[in-house]
């Protein structure tokens, strides 16, 4: 069940534009006139995204675990505590794994804030999604650290080996891990927790709603990564254009994720292996693309900087 190739090309093209700009060294900040800032916002893609309606997917019963079956808000608090616990030694040792660990923590804190303030129509569903998604990440990292490298997905193998070899820029580590977790893992989480509520309502509106929350995280998270781990992390500054690029990538990836989840949920048993292969190959292909564009030009400088700034 291959996805529309034009969507893939669009995502790759935007990722390439971001990558080329971010690996050529410091870029002088362009003027940011208010009219342009108002026009060039990641939200300009939202009308199109919202027009891409969910495909009919039957309700398949309540989520059965393995984590946060209750959907209690405490689940996200527990996830945050575990992320904080894991980040401390990674940051202290300047492990390149600290890049995504920090970003994922900040995203999860933002999810909690959004849920606490009624941002999502179905908080229980969102909480279950958050907890199950994080558990996949924890399990992958634990398997890799335990030497069970062949047991993790191909996109994760590419990302974590590059991170372990310390050959990527900070932004490259971030993009590689983010791609693996979103494009490889997220479809399975969505399918397992459920795409459709008991009353037949699709959860896609809540899935789409988080795009704008992510928009608000790019600058503060990139600045914190640059301050603590890699000073080149936020060197791309093209005014509102850089936010549009990142926003386009994330919206494209998250739309692909939803479609892959639908394919998993609706596939007959004999077709499912083909869908799983499609997901794996798509995520691995994105990983190879990112790896080629985000090699670190100065890994020693990054290490020296982190040693005095990791905080």
Short mmCIF file of C-alpha atoms in Angstrom, two decimals:
data_model
loop_
_atom_site.label_atom_id
_atom_site.label_comp_id
_atom_site.label_asym_id
_atom_site.label_seq_id
_atom_site.Cartn_x
_atom_site.Cartn_y
_atom_site.Cartn_z
CA UNK A 1 0.00 0.00 0.00
CA UNK A 2 2.48 2.67 -1.11
CA UNK A 3 1.68 6.23 -0.18
CA UNK A 4 1.31 9.04 -2.66
CA UNK A 5 4.84 9.64 -3.93
CA UNK A 6 4.30 13.39 -4.32
CA UNK A 7 3.82 13.73 -0.57
CA UNK A 8 7.12 11.98 0.00
CA UNK A 9 8.89 14.19 -2.50
CA UNK A 10 7.49 17.31 -0.87
CA UNK A 11 8.67 16.23 2.58
CA UNK A 12 12.11 15.31 1.27
CA UNK A 13 12.47 18.58 -0.62
CA UNK A 14 11.66 20.67 2.42
CA UNK A 15 14.00 18.57 4.57
CA UNK A 16 16.75 19.09 1.99
CA UNK A 17 16.23 22.85 2.06
CA UNK A 18 16.53 22.87 5.83
CA UNK A 19 19.52 20.57 5.82
CA UNK A 20 21.52 22.52 3.24
CA UNK A 21 20.94 25.74 5.11
CA UNK A 22 21.93 24.29 8.47
CA UNK A 23 25.16 22.61 7.45
CA UNK A 24 26.86 25.49 5.70
CA UNK A 25 27.87 27.28 8.90
CA UNK A 26 26.53 30.46 10.48
CA UNK A 27 23.97 32.34 8.45
CA UNK A 28 23.32 36.00 8.92
CA UNK A 29 19.84 36.62 10.22
CA UNK A 30 17.50 38.07 7.62
CA UNK A 31 15.26 41.01 8.53
CA UNK A 32 11.97 39.96 10.06
CA UNK A 33 9.32 42.47 8.99
CA UNK A 34 6.01 41.89 10.66
CA UNK A 35 3.98 41.53 7.43
CA UNK A 36 6.24 38.72 6.23
CA UNK A 37 6.16 37.08 9.64
CA UNK A 38 2.38 37.15 9.59
CA UNK A 39 2.30 35.59 6.12
CA UNK A 40 5.07 33.02 6.53
CA UNK A 41 3.80 30.91 9.39
CA UNK A 42 3.75 27.12 9.62
CA UNK A 43 0.00 27.42 10.15
CA UNK A 44 -0.42 28.30 6.48
CA UNK A 45 -0.30 24.53 5.83
CA UNK A 46 -3.07 23.74 8.31
CA UNK A 47 -6.06 24.32 6.01
CA UNK A 48 -4.61 21.74 3.62
CA UNK A 49 -3.78 19.28 6.40
CA UNK A 50 -7.27 19.64 7.85
CA UNK A 51 -8.81 18.96 4.45
CA UNK A 52 -7.09 15.56 4.36
CA UNK A 53 -9.88 13.70 6.09
CA UNK A 54 -9.39 10.47 7.98
CA UNK A 55 -10.29 7.30 6.13
CA UNK A 56 -13.12 5.22 7.62
CA UNK A 57 -11.58 3.02 10.30
CA UNK A 58 -13.81 0.97 12.58
CA UNK A 59 -13.56 1.19 16.35
CA UNK A 60 -11.72 -1.92 17.50
CA UNK A 61 -12.38 -1.78 21.22
CA UNK A 62 -10.62 -0.05 24.11
CA UNK A 63 -6.86 0.21 24.30
CA UNK A 64 -5.41 -2.77 26.18
CA UNK A 65 -1.92 -1.65 27.10
CA UNK A 66 0.87 -2.49 27.84
CA UNK A 67 1.15 0.93 29.57
CA UNK A 68 -1.35 3.54 30.77
CA UNK A 69 -4.49 1.51 30.13
CA UNK A 70 -6.37 3.87 32.48
CA UNK A 71 -5.39 7.00 30.57
CA UNK A 72 -4.83 8.73 33.91
CA UNK A 73 -2.99 12.09 33.64
CA UNK A 74 -0.39 10.67 36.04
CA UNK A 75 0.90 8.61 33.12
CA UNK A 76 2.44 11.68 31.48
CA UNK A 77 3.94 12.80 34.77
CA UNK A 78 5.54 9.37 35.08
CA UNK A 79 6.89 9.64 31.53
CA UNK A 80 8.41 13.04 32.29
CA UNK A 81 10.05 11.71 35.47
CA UNK A 82 11.57 8.81 33.53
CA UNK A 83 12.81 11.13 30.79
CA UNK A 84 14.43 13.42 33.34
CA UNK A 85 16.10 10.43 35.00
CA UNK A 86 17.53 9.23 31.71
CA UNK A 87 18.66 12.68 30.54
CA UNK A 88 20.87 13.45 33.55
CA UNK A 89 23.69 10.93 32.82
CA UNK A 90 23.47 11.52 29.08
CA UNK A 91 23.93 15.27 29.49
CA UNK A 92 26.67 14.88 32.10
CA UNK A 93 28.70 12.63 29.77
CA UNK A 94 27.97 14.73 26.66
CA UNK A 95 26.50 11.66 25.00
CA UNK A 96 25.09 12.51 21.61
CA UNK A 97 21.94 10.72 22.76
CA UNK A 98 21.32 13.72 25.02
CA UNK A 99 20.16 15.76 22.02
CA UNK A 100 16.97 13.83 21.37
CA UNK A 101 16.52 12.98 25.04
CA UNK A 102 16.29 16.69 25.88
CA UNK A 103 14.04 17.53 22.92
CA UNK A 104 11.67 14.67 23.70
CA UNK A 105 11.47 15.77 27.33
CA UNK A 106 10.52 19.32 26.32
CA UNK A 107 7.89 18.03 23.88
CA UNK A 108 6.37 15.81 26.55
CA UNK A 109 6.27 18.67 29.06
CA UNK A 110 4.45 20.68 26.40
CA UNK A 111 1.99 17.84 25.84
CA UNK A 112 1.22 17.79 29.55
CA UNK A 113 0.67 21.54 29.60
CA UNK A 114 -1.64 21.33 26.59
CA UNK A 115 -3.63 18.47 28.10
CA UNK A 116 -3.89 20.23 31.47
CA UNK A 117 -5.39 23.24 29.71
CA UNK A 118 -8.03 21.40 27.72
CA UNK A 119 -6.25 21.61 24.37
CA UNK A 120 -7.33 18.13 23.25
CA UNK A 121 -10.88 16.87 22.73
CA UNK A 122 -10.02 13.43 24.12
CA UNK A 123 -7.47 13.75 26.91
CA UNK A 124 -7.56 10.06 27.82
CA UNK A 125 -6.69 9.03 24.27
CA UNK A 126 -3.91 11.60 24.07
CA UNK A 127 -2.47 10.44 27.41
CA UNK A 128 -2.45 6.81 26.29
CA UNK A 129 -0.77 7.81 23.02
CA UNK A 130 1.90 9.79 24.86
CA UNK A 131 2.71 7.00 27.32
CA UNK A 132 2.76 4.21 24.74
CA UNK A 133 4.87 6.27 22.35
CA UNK A 134 7.44 7.09 25.02
CA UNK A 135 7.62 3.44 26.08
CA UNK A 136 8.60 2.44 22.55
CA UNK A 137 11.46 4.94 22.75
CA UNK A 138 12.60 3.68 26.16
CA UNK A 139 12.48 0.07 24.96
CA UNK A 140 14.48 0.89 21.84
CA UNK A 141 17.18 2.73 23.77
CA UNK A 142 17.40 -0.05 26.36
CA UNK A 143 17.70 -2.74 23.69
CA UNK A 144 20.44 -0.78 21.90
CA UNK A 145 22.41 -0.16 25.09
CA UNK A 146 22.10 -3.86 25.98
CA UNK A 147 23.76 -4.77 22.70
CA UNK A 148 20.58 -6.09 21.07
CA UNK A 149 21.10 -3.89 18.05
CA UNK A 150 19.55 -6.22 15.51
CA UNK A 151 16.28 -6.16 17.44
CA UNK A 152 15.64 -2.46 16.81
CA UNK A 153 14.07 -1.10 13.65
CA UNK A 154 16.26 -0.27 10.66
CA UNK A 155 15.72 3.49 10.93
CA UNK A 156 16.75 3.33 14.59
CA UNK A 157 19.83 1.26 13.73
CA UNK A 158 20.94 3.94 11.27
CA UNK A 159 20.24 6.76 13.72
CA UNK A 160 21.74 5.22 16.84
CA UNK A 161 24.84 3.93 15.10
CA UNK A 162 25.50 7.40 13.69
CA UNK A 163 24.95 8.87 17.15
CA UNK A 164 27.24 6.29 18.73
CA UNK A 165 29.93 7.00 16.13
CA UNK A 166 29.63 10.73 16.95
CA UNK A 167 29.65 11.61 13.26
CA UNK A 168 26.56 13.82 13.14
CA UNK A 169 25.93 17.45 13.96
CA UNK A 170 23.60 18.08 16.87
CA UNK A 171 20.80 18.94 14.45
CA UNK A 172 21.58 15.74 12.54
CA UNK A 173 21.26 13.64 15.70
CA UNK A 174 17.96 15.34 16.43
CA UNK A 175 16.58 14.80 12.93
CA UNK A 176 17.75 11.17 12.73
CA UNK A 177 16.19 10.19 16.07
CA UNK A 178 13.04 12.19 15.44
CA UNK A 179 12.58 10.51 12.06
CA UNK A 180 12.99 7.03 13.52
CA UNK A 181 10.62 7.64 16.40
CA UNK A 182 7.95 9.40 14.36
CA UNK A 183 8.05 7.65 11.01
CA UNK A 184 8.86 4.15 12.24
CA UNK A 185 7.23 3.95 15.70
CA UNK A 186 4.27 6.31 15.69
CA UNK A 187 2.05 4.43 13.20
CA UNK A 188 2.08 1.35 15.45
CA UNK A 189 1.22 3.41 18.53
CA UNK A 190 -1.70 5.09 16.78
CA UNK A 191 -3.00 1.77 15.52
CA UNK A 192 -2.72 0.10 18.93
CA UNK A 193 -4.33 2.89 20.96
CA UNK A 194 -6.92 3.44 18.24
CA UNK A 195 -7.68 5.85 15.43
CA UNK A 196 -11.39 5.98 16.14
CA UNK A 197 -13.35 6.58 19.35
CA UNK A 198 -16.18 4.33 20.54
CA UNK A 199 -18.76 6.74 19.11
CA UNK A 200 -17.13 6.55 15.67
CA UNK A 201 -15.37 9.92 15.89
CA UNK A 202 -11.91 10.01 14.34
CA UNK A 203 -9.01 11.11 16.54
CA UNK A 204 -7.32 12.81 13.59
CA UNK A 205 -8.44 16.27 14.73
CA UNK A 206 -6.49 15.84 17.98
CA UNK A 207 -3.56 14.41 16.02
CA UNK A 208 -3.55 17.48 13.75
CA UNK A 209 -4.10 19.90 16.63
CA UNK A 210 -0.69 19.22 18.09
CA UNK A 211 1.07 20.57 14.99
CA UNK A 212 0.65 24.13 16.23
CA UNK A 213 1.96 23.23 19.69
CA UNK A 214 5.09 21.87 18.02
CA UNK A 215 5.50 25.17 16.17
CA UNK A 216 5.96 26.95 19.49
CA UNK A 217 8.78 24.60 20.54
CA UNK A 218 11.24 24.97 17.67
CA UNK A 219 13.02 28.13 18.75
CA UNK A 220 13.24 27.50 22.52
CA UNK A 221 14.30 23.87 22.11
CA UNK A 222 16.82 24.62 19.37
CA UNK A 223 18.26 27.46 21.47
CA UNK A 224 18.58 25.21 24.51
CA UNK A 225 20.27 22.48 22.47
CA UNK A 226 22.71 25.07 21.11
CA UNK A 227 23.41 26.50 24.57
CA UNK A 228 24.10 23.13 26.15
CA UNK A 229 25.38 20.70 23.54
CA UNK A 230 26.18 22.05 20.07
CA UNK A 231 26.49 25.78 19.29
CA UNK A 232 25.74 25.15 15.59
CA UNK A 233 22.31 23.70 16.39
CA UNK A 234 20.40 26.95 15.81
CA UNK A 235 22.69 28.69 13.31
CA UNK A 236 20.09 28.62 10.57
CA UNK A 237 18.14 31.83 11.02
CA UNK A 238 16.13 32.92 8.01
CA UNK A 239 13.53 34.82 9.93
CA UNK A 240 10.09 33.17 9.74
CA UNK A 241 11.24 31.00 6.81
CA UNK A 242 13.06 28.49 9.01
CA UNK A 243 9.93 27.94 11.11
CA UNK A 244 7.93 27.34 7.95
CA UNK A 245 10.45 24.74 6.77
CA UNK A 246 10.46 22.84 10.05
CA UNK A 247 6.70 23.13 10.34
CA UNK A 248 6.27 21.73 6.84
CA UNK A 249 8.54 18.77 7.58
CA UNK A 250 6.71 17.90 10.77
CA UNK A 251 3.26 18.26 9.23
CA UNK A 252 4.33 16.11 6.29
CA UNK A 253 5.78 13.41 8.50
CA UNK A 254 2.78 13.40 10.84
CA UNK A 255 0.38 13.11 7.90
CA UNK A 256 2.35 10.16 6.54
CA UNK A 257 2.26 8.60 10.02
CA UNK A 258 -1.53 8.83 10.18
CA UNK A 259 -1.89 7.24 6.73
CA UNK A 260 0.47 4.42 7.67
CA UNK A 261 -1.53 3.84 10.86
CA UNK A 262 -4.72 3.66 8.81
CA UNK A 263 -3.08 1.15 6.49
CA UNK A 264 -2.08 -1.00 9.49
CA UNK A 265 -5.54 -0.79 11.02
CA UNK A 266 -7.41 -1.63 7.81
CA UNK A 267 -5.07 -4.15 6.21
CA UNK A 268 -6.13 -7.79 5.91
CA UNK A 269 -3.68 -10.12 7.62
CA UNK A 270 -2.06 -11.16 4.35
CA UNK A 271 -1.42 -7.51 3.41
CA UNK A 272 -0.07 -6.34 6.77
CA UNK A 273 3.53 -7.53 6.13
CA UNK A 274 3.59 -5.29 3.05
CA UNK A 275 2.41 -2.31 5.09
CA UNK A 276 5.03 -2.99 7.76
CA UNK A 277 7.72 -3.18 5.10
CA UNK A 278 6.47 0.10 3.61
CA UNK A 279 6.77 1.79 7.02
CA UNK A 280 10.25 0.38 7.64
CA UNK A 281 11.58 1.31 4.21
CA UNK A 282 10.11 4.80 4.34
CA UNK A 283 11.66 5.56 7.74
CA UNK A 284 15.00 3.99 6.79
CA UNK A 285 15.07 5.96 3.54
CA UNK A 286 14.47 9.21 5.40
CA UNK A 287 17.26 8.23 7.81
CA UNK A 288 19.78 7.70 5.02
CA UNK A 289 18.77 11.00 3.46
CA UNK A 290 19.29 12.88 6.73
CA UNK A 291 22.56 11.09 7.46
CA UNK A 292 24.01 12.18 4.14
CA UNK A 293 23.19 15.83 4.78
CA UNK A 294 23.99 16.31 8.46
CA UNK A 295 27.49 14.93 8.95
CA UNK A 296 29.38 16.96 11.53
CA UNK A 297 32.18 19.14 10.13
CA UNK A 298 33.78 19.57 13.58
CA UNK A 299 32.94 16.81 16.10
CA UNK A 300 35.90 17.73 18.33
CA UNK A 301 34.69 21.32 18.72
CA UNK A 302 31.23 20.06 19.60
CA UNK A 303 32.67 17.78 22.29
CA UNK A 304 34.80 20.55 23.78
CA UNK A 305 31.88 22.96 23.85
CA UNK A 306 29.55 20.47 25.50
CA UNK A 307 32.14 19.66 28.16
CA UNK A 308 31.81 23.19 29.57
CA UNK A 309 28.21 24.03 28.71
CA UNK A 310 26.08 20.88 29.09
CA UNK A 311 24.54 22.17 32.30
#
